Coordinates of C-alpha atoms in Angstrom, one line a residue:
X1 CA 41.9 56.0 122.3
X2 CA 43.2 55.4 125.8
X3 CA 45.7 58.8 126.6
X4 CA 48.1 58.4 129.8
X5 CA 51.3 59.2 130.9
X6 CA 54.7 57.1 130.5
X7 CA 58.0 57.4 131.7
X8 CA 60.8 56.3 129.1
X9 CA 63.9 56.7 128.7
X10 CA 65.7 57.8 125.4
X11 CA 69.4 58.2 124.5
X12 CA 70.5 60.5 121.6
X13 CA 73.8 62.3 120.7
X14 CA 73.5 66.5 120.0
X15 CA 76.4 69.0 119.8
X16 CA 76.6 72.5 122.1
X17 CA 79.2 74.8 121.8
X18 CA 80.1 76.2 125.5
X19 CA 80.5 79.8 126.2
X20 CA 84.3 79.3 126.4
X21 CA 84.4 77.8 122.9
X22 CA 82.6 81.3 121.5
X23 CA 84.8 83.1 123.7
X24 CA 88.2 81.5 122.1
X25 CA 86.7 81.2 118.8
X26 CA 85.9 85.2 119.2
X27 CA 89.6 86.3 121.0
X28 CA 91.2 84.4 117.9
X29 CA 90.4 87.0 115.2
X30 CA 89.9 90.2 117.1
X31 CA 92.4 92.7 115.7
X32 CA 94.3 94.5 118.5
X33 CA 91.9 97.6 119.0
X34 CA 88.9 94.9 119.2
X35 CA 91.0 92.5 121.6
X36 CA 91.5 96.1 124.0
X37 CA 88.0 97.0 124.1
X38 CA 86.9 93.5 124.8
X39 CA 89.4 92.8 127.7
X40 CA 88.4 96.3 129.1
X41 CA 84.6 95.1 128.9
X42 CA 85.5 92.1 131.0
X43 CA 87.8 93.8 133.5
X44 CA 84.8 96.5 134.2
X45 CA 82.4 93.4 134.5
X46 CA 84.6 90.9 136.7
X47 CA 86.5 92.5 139.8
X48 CA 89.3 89.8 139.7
X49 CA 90.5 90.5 136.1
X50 CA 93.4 92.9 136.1
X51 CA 94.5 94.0 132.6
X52 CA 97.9 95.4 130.9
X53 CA 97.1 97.0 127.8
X54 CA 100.2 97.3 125.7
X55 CA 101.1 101.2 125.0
X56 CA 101.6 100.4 120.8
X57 CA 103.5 103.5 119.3
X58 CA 102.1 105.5 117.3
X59 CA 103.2 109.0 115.4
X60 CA 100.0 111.2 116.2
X61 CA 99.8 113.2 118.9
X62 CA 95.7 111.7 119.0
X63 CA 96.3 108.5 119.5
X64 CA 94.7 106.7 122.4
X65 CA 96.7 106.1 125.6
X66 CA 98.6 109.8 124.8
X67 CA 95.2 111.9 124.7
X68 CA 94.7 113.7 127.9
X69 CA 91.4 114.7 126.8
X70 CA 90.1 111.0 126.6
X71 CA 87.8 109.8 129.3
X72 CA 89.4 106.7 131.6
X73 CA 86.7 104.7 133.4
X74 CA 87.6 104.8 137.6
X75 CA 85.8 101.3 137.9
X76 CA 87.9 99.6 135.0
X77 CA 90.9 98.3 136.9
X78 CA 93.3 98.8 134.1
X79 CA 96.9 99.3 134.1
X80 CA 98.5 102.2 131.9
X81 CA 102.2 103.5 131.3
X82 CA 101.3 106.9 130.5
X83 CA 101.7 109.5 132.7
X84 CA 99.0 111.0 134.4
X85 CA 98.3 114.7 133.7
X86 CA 97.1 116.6 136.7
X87 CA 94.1 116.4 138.4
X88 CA 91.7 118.1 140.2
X89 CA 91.9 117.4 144.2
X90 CA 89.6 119.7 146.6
X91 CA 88.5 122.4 144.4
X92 CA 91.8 123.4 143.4
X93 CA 93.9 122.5 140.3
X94 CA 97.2 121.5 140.8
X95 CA 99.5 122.5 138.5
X96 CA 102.8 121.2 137.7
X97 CA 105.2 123.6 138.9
X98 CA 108.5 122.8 136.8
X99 CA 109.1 124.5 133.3
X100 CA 109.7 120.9 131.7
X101 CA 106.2 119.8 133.3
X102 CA 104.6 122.6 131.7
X103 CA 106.2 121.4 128.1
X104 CA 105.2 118.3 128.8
X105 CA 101.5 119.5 129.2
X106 CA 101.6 121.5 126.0
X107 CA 102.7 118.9 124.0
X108 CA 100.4 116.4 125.1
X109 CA 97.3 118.6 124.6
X110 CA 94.7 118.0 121.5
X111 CA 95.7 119.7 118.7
X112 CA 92.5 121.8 116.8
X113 CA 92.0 120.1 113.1
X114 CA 90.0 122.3 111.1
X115 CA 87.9 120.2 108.5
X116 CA 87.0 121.3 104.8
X117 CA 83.5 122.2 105.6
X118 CA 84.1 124.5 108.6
X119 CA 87.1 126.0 106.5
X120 CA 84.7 126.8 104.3
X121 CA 82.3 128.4 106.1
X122 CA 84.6 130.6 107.8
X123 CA 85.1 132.0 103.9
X124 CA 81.8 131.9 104.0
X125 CA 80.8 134.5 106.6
X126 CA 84.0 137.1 104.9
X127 CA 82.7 136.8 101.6
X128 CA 78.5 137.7 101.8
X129 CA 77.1 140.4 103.2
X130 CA 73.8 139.8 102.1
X131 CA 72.4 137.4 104.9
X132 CA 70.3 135.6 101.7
X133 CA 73.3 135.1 100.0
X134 CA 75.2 133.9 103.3
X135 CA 72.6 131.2 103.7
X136 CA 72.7 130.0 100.4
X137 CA 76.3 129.8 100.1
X138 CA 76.6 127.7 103.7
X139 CA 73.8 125.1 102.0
X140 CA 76.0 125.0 99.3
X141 CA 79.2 124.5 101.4
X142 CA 76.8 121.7 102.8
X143 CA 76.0 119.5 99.5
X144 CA 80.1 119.5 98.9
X145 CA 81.6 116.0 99.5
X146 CA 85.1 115.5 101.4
X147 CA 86.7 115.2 97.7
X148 CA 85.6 119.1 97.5
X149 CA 83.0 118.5 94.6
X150 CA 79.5 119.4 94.3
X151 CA 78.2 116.8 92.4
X152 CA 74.3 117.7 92.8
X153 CA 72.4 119.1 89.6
X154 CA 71.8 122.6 90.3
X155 CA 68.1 122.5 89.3
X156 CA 68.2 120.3 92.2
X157 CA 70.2 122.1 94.9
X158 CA 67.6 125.1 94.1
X159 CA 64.4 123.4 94.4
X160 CA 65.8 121.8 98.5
X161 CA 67.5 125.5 99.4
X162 CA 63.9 127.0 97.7
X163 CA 66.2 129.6 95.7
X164 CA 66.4 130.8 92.1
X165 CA 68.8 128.9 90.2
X166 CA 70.6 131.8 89.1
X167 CA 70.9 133.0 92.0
X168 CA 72.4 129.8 93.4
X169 CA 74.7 129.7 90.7
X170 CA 76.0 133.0 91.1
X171 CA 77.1 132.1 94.7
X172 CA 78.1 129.3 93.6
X173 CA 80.4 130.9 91.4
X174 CA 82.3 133.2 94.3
X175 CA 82.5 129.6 96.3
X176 CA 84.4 128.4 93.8
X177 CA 86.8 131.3 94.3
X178 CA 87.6 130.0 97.8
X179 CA 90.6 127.8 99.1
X180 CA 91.3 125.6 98.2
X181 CA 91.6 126.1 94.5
X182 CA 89.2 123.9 92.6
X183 CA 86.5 123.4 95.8
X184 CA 83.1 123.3 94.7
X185 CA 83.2 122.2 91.2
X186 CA 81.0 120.0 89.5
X187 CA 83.3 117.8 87.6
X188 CA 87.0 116.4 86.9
X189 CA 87.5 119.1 83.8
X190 CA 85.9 122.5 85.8
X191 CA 88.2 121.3 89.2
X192 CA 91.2 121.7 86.6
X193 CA 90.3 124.6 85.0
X194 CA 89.7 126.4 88.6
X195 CA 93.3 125.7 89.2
X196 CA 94.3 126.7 85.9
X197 CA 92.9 130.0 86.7
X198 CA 93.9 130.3 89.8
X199 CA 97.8 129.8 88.5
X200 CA 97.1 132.3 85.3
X201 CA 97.8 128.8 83.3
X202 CA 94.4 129.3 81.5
X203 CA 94.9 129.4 78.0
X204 CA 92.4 128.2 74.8
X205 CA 94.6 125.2 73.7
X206 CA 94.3 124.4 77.8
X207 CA 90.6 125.1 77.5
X208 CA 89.8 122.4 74.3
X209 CA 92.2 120.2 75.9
X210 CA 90.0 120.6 79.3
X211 CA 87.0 119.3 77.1
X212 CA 88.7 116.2 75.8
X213 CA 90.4 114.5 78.8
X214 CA 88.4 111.2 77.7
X215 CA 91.6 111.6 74.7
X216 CA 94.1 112.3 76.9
X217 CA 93.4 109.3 79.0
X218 CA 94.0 107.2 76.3
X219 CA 96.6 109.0 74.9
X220 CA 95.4 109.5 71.9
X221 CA 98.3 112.6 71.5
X222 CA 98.2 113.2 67.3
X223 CA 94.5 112.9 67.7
X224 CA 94.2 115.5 70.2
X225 CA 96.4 117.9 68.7
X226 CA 94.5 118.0 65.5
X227 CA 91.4 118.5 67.9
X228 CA 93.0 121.2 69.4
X229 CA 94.8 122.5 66.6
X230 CA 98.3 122.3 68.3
X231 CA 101.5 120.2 67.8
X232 CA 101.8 117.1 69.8
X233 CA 104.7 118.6 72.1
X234 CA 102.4 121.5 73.3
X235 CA 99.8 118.6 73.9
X236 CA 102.5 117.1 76.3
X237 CA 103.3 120.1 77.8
X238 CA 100.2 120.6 78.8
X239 CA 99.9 117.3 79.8
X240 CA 102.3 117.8 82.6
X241 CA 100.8 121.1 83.7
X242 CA 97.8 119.0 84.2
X243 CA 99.5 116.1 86.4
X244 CA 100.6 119.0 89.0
X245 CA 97.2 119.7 89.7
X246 CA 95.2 118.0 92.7
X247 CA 92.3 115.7 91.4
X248 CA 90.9 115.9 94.8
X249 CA 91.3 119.3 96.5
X250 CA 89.2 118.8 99.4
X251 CA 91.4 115.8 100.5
X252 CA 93.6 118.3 101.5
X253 CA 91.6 118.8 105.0
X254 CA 91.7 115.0 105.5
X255 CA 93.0 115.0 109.2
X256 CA 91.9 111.3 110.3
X257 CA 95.5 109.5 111.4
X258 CA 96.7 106.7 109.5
X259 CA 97.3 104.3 112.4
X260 CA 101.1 102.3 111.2
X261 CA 100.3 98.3 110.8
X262 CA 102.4 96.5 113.9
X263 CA 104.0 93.2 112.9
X264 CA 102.5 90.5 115.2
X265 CA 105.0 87.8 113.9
X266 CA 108.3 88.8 113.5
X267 CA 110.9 86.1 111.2
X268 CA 114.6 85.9 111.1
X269 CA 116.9 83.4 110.4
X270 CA 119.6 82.3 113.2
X271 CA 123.2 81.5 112.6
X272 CA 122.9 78.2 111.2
X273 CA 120.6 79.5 109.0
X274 CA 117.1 78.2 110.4
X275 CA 114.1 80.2 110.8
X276 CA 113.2 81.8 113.8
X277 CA 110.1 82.5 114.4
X278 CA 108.1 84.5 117.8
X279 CA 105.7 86.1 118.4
X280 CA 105.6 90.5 119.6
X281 CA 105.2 90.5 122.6
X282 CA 104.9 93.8 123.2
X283 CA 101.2 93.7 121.4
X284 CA 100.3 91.4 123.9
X285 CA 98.1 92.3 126.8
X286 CA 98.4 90.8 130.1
X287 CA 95.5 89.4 132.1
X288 CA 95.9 88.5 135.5
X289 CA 93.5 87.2 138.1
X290 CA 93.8 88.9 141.5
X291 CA 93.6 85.6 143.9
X292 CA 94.1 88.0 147.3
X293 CA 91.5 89.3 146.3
X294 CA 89.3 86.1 145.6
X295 CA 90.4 84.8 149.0
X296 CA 89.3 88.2 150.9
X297 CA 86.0 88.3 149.3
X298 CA 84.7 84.6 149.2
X299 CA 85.8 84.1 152.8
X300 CA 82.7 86.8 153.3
X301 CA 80.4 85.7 151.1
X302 CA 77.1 86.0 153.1
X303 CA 74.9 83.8 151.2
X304 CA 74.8 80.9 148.3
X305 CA 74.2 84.3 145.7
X306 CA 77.2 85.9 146.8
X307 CA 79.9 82.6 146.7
X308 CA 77.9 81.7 143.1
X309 CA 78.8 85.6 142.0
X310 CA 82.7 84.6 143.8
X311 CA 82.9 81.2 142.1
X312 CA 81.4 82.5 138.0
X313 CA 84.2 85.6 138.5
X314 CA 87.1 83.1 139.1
X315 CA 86.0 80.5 136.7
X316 CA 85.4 83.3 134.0
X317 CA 89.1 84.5 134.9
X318 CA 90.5 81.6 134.4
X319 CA 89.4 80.8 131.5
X320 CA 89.8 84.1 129.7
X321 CA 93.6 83.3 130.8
X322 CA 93.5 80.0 129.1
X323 CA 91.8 81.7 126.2
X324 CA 94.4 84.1 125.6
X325 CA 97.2 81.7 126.3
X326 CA 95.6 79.6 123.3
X327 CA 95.3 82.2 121.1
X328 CA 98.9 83.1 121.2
X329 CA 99.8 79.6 120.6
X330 CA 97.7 79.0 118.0
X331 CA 98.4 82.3 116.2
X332 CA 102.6 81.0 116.7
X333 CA 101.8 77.5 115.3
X334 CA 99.9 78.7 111.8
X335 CA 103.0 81.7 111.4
X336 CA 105.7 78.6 112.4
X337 CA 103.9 76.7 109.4
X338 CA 103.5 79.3 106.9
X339 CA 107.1 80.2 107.6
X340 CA 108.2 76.5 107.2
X341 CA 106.4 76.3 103.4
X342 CA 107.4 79.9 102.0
X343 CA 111.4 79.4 102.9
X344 CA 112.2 80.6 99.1
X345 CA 110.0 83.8 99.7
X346 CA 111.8 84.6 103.4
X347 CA 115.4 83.8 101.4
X348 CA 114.7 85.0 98.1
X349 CA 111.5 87.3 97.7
X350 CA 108.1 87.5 96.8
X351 CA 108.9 86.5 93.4
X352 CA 109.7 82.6 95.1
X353 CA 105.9 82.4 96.6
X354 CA 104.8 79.0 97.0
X355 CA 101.1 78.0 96.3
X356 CA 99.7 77.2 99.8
X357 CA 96.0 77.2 100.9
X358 CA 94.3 76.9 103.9
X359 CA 94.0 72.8 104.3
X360 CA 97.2 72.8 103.7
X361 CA 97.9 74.8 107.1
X362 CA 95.0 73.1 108.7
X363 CA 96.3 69.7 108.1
X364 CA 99.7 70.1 109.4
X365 CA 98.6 72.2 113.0
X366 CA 95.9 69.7 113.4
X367 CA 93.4 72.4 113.3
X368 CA 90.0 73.1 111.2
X369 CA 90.7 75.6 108.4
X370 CA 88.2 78.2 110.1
X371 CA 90.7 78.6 112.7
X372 CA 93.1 78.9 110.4
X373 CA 91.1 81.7 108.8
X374 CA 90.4 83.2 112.0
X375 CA 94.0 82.9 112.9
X376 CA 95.4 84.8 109.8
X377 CA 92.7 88.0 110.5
X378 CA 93.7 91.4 110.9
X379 CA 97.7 90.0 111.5
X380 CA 101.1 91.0 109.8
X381 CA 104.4 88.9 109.7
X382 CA 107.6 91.0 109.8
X383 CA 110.3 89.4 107.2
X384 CA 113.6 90.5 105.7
X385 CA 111.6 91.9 102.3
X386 CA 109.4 94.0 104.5
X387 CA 106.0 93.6 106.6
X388 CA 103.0 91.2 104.9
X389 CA 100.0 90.5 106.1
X390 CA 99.5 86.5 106.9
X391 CA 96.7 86.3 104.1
X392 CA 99.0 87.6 101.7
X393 CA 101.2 83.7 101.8
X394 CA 98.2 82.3 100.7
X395 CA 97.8 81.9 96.6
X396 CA 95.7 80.0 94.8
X397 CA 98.7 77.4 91.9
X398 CA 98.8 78.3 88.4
X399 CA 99.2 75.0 86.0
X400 CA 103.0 74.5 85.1
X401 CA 103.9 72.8 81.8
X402 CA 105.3 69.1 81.8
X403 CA 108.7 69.3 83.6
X404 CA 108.3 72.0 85.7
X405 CA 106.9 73.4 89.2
X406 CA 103.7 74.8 90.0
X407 CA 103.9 78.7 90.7
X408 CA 101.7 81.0 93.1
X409 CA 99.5 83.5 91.8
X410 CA 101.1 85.8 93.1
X411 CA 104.4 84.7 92.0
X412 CA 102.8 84.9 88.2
X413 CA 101.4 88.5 88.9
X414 CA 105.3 89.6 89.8
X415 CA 106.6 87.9 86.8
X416 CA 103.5 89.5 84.7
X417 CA 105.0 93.4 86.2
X418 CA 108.4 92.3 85.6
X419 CA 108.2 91.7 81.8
X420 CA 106.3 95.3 81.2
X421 CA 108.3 97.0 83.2
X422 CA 111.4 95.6 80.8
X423 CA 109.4 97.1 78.3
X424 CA 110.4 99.6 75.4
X425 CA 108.6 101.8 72.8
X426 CA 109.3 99.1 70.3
X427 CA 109.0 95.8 72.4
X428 CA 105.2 96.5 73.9
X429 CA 104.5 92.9 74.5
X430 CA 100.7 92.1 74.1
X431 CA 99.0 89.7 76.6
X432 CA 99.3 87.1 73.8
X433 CA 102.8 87.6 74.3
X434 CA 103.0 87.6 77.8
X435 CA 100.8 84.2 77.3
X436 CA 104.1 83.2 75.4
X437 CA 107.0 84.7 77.1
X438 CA 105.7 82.9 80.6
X439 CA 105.2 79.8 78.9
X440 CA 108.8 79.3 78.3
X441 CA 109.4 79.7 81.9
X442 CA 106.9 76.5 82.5
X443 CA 104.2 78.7 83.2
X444 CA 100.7 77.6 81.3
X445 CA 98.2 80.3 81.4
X446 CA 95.8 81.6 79.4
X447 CA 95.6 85.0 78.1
X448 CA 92.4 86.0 80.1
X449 CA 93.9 85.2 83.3
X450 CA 97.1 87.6 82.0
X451 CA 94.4 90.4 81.5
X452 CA 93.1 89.6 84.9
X453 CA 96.1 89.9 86.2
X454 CA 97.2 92.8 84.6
X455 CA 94.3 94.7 85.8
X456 CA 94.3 93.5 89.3
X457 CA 97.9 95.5 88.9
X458 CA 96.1 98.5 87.2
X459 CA 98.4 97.8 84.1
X460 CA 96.8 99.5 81.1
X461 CA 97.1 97.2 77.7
X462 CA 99.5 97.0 75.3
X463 CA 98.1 99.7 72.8
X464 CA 97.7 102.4 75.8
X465 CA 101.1 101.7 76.9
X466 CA 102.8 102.1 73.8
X467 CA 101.0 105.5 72.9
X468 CA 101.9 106.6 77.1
X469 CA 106.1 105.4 75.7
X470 CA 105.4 107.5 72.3
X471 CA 104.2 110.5 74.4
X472 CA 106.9 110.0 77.0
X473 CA 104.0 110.4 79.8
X474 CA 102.5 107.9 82.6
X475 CA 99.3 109.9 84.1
X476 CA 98.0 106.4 85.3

């Protein structure tokens, strides 16, 4: 067999994706903290970017932007409205020097949060003397979760601290003496009755009803007073001491903000009645490429390195610009459409949902439905009826009998609350009746789907709702 080489030539057809596709595809679902950190990435990598973060309000005193004690980078060239504190020039602090700068200052400092465990061990170190004791009691505080449980078997505690398990129980017990009432307790019932004892509530009838809450929720009332040996109305009462207690005691040191959802679509209707729809601009960042800049550095470029570096900056610019410009178009587009197909929800209310999919939005942008998908992620629409996220328009039909329209899923799970909560002691509808009741409204459905339903709305059934009506108590 003869081998040598050959030159040929052969034609075929592959697809690439370009590092600006991934780079639009990636801007168009980053959530507005991801889209910030991104854009400050590429303005400390590329001198000719310039960015505008947008200062988003917020309520906490930590949030970033307002936090004095949060580190800026000096190379990022990043634009901030926040005032500058002062800063530290020759050896020498310079102070402000007017009482309403000094306010200022104190109010923009980081407030201390002090956090279950290190509340705890500050009981800790007033309650033991014994240094054996202290230790155990701090491994104790240790193995307690943020809900203020220990939920680790004893035996086992013992064996990793290497203690007796008496003695580990007995410090145990003066833990559970600490604040908050209920903190260190091994289950639902002994959190209650650590409450219960802290308030002087503690009574025997409290005590057996402690050991049957699997009764009370159910409320199964006439069964648990003959367990307890108590009329039902004492069983209610008691009841309602219970609901004032805290479940969770140790959520009480939960000091992580709650950042407030900002709408990035905002809907109204004009004069004549149309829908208006733009986009916030104030979550908007603005990127802008420094060309006085470009100009001063390529023109001394020294060699072919340096003028590539010059010439990948500006292209990389510019196309970051173009990026951005698309995703807010794109973002504008989907929210036009979605606002277009659900004008009985922005008139009427949730209870009007259309059934609308993805394709549907796809189709009439002249997009794929992945962009669609990405477009929707981690965004809210502001609307008359309140603030929804963009997911939330998009519901899967339910069947409609002959005659009638298709409804939403969601607009069956609305229709599904609105009959229970029309509900009486005498009128419990069962979801055979709900199966019913919305089929004379053109709705076909069957009864599993209600159930479904009902428990994606954390609606008990029929028979625990009519004993919670009997008992004139909701504790779910």
């Amino acid at each position: 067999m003869l081998i040598q080489r050959n030159i040929g030539l052969q034609q075929r057809q592959s697809q690439q994706i370009s590092a600006q596709a991934i780079q639009s595809l990636s801007i168009l679902q980053y959530s507005h903290s991801e889209l910030a950190s991104y854009l400050e990435d590429q303005a400390d990598r590329n001198p000719l970017i310039e960015v505008t973060l947008p200062s988003l309000p917020t309520d906490t005193p930590n949030a970033p932007g307002d936090n004095p004690c949060e580190m800026h980078r000096s190379n990022a060239k990043i634009a901030s409205t926040t005032p500058q504190l002062p800063v530290q020039r020759q050896g020498r602090q310079h102070s402000p020097r007017r009482t309403e700068d000094w306010v200022d200052l104190v109010e923009a400092t980081c407030s201390a949060s002090v956090t279950l465990r290190e509340h705890l061990l500050q009981q800790v170190a007033l309650s033991f003397r014994d240094l054996t004791e202290r230790a155990i009691a701090a491994d104790v505080v240790e193995h307690i979760d943020e809900d203020g449980y220990l939920r680790m078997n004893l035996a086992v505690l013992s064996d990793i601290i290497g203690a007796d398990e008496s003695q580990v129980e007995n410090v145990l017990n003066i833990v559970q003496g600490f604040d908050p009432a209920g903190v260190g307790a091994r289950d639902l019932a002994e959190c209650l009755r650590l409450q219960l004892d802290e308030r002087g509530m503690m009574t025997w009838a409290m005590d057996k009803l402690l050991d049957n809450l699997d009764m009370l929720a159910r409320f199964e009332i006439t069964k648990l007073s003959r367990t307890i040996g108590t009329s039902p109305e004492d069983v209610v009462g008691m009841a309602r001491d219970i609901r004032s207690l805290d479940p969770k005691p140790g959520r009480q040191f939960d000091t992580e903000p709650t950042l407030p959802a900002l709408p990035d679509v905002v809907v109204d209707r004009d004069t004549d009645g149309s829908i208006h729809v733009e986009l916030n601009t104030d979550l908007l960042p603005r990127v802008l490429v420094d060309r006085q800049y470009y100009a001063e550095i390529s023109g001394k470029a020294r060699n072919a390195e340096d003028k590539r570096f010059v010439v990948d900056c500006m292209s990389n610019a510019n196309w970051l610009v173009r990026n951005l410009d698309q995703r807010a178009q794109t973002v504008l587009k989907v929210a036009t459409e979605i606002a277009k197909r659900q004008e009985q929800f922005l008139q009427h209310g949730p209870e009007h949902l259309r059934p609308l999919g993805l394709k549907d939005v796809a189709d009439a942008v002249g997009v794929h439905q992945s962009t669609v998908c990405r477009a929707i992620a981690h965004r809210h629409m502001l609307t008359a009826h309140g603030m929804f996220e963009l997911k939330y328009f998009f519901s899967n039909s339910i069947n409609a009998t002959a005659g009638s329209e298709e409804q939403s899923a969601e607009t069956v799970r609305q229709k599904i609350r609105q009959l229970i909560e029309t509900e009486t002691p005498k009128t419990v509808m069962s979801d055979d009746t709900i199966v019913s009741a919305l089929r004379d409204e053109g709705i076909e459905i069957a009864r599993r789907t209600v159930a479904k339903y009902r428990d994606m709305l954390r609606i008990p059934s029929s028979a625990q709702r009519r004993r919670e009506m009997r008992a004139g108590l909701k504790l779910c």
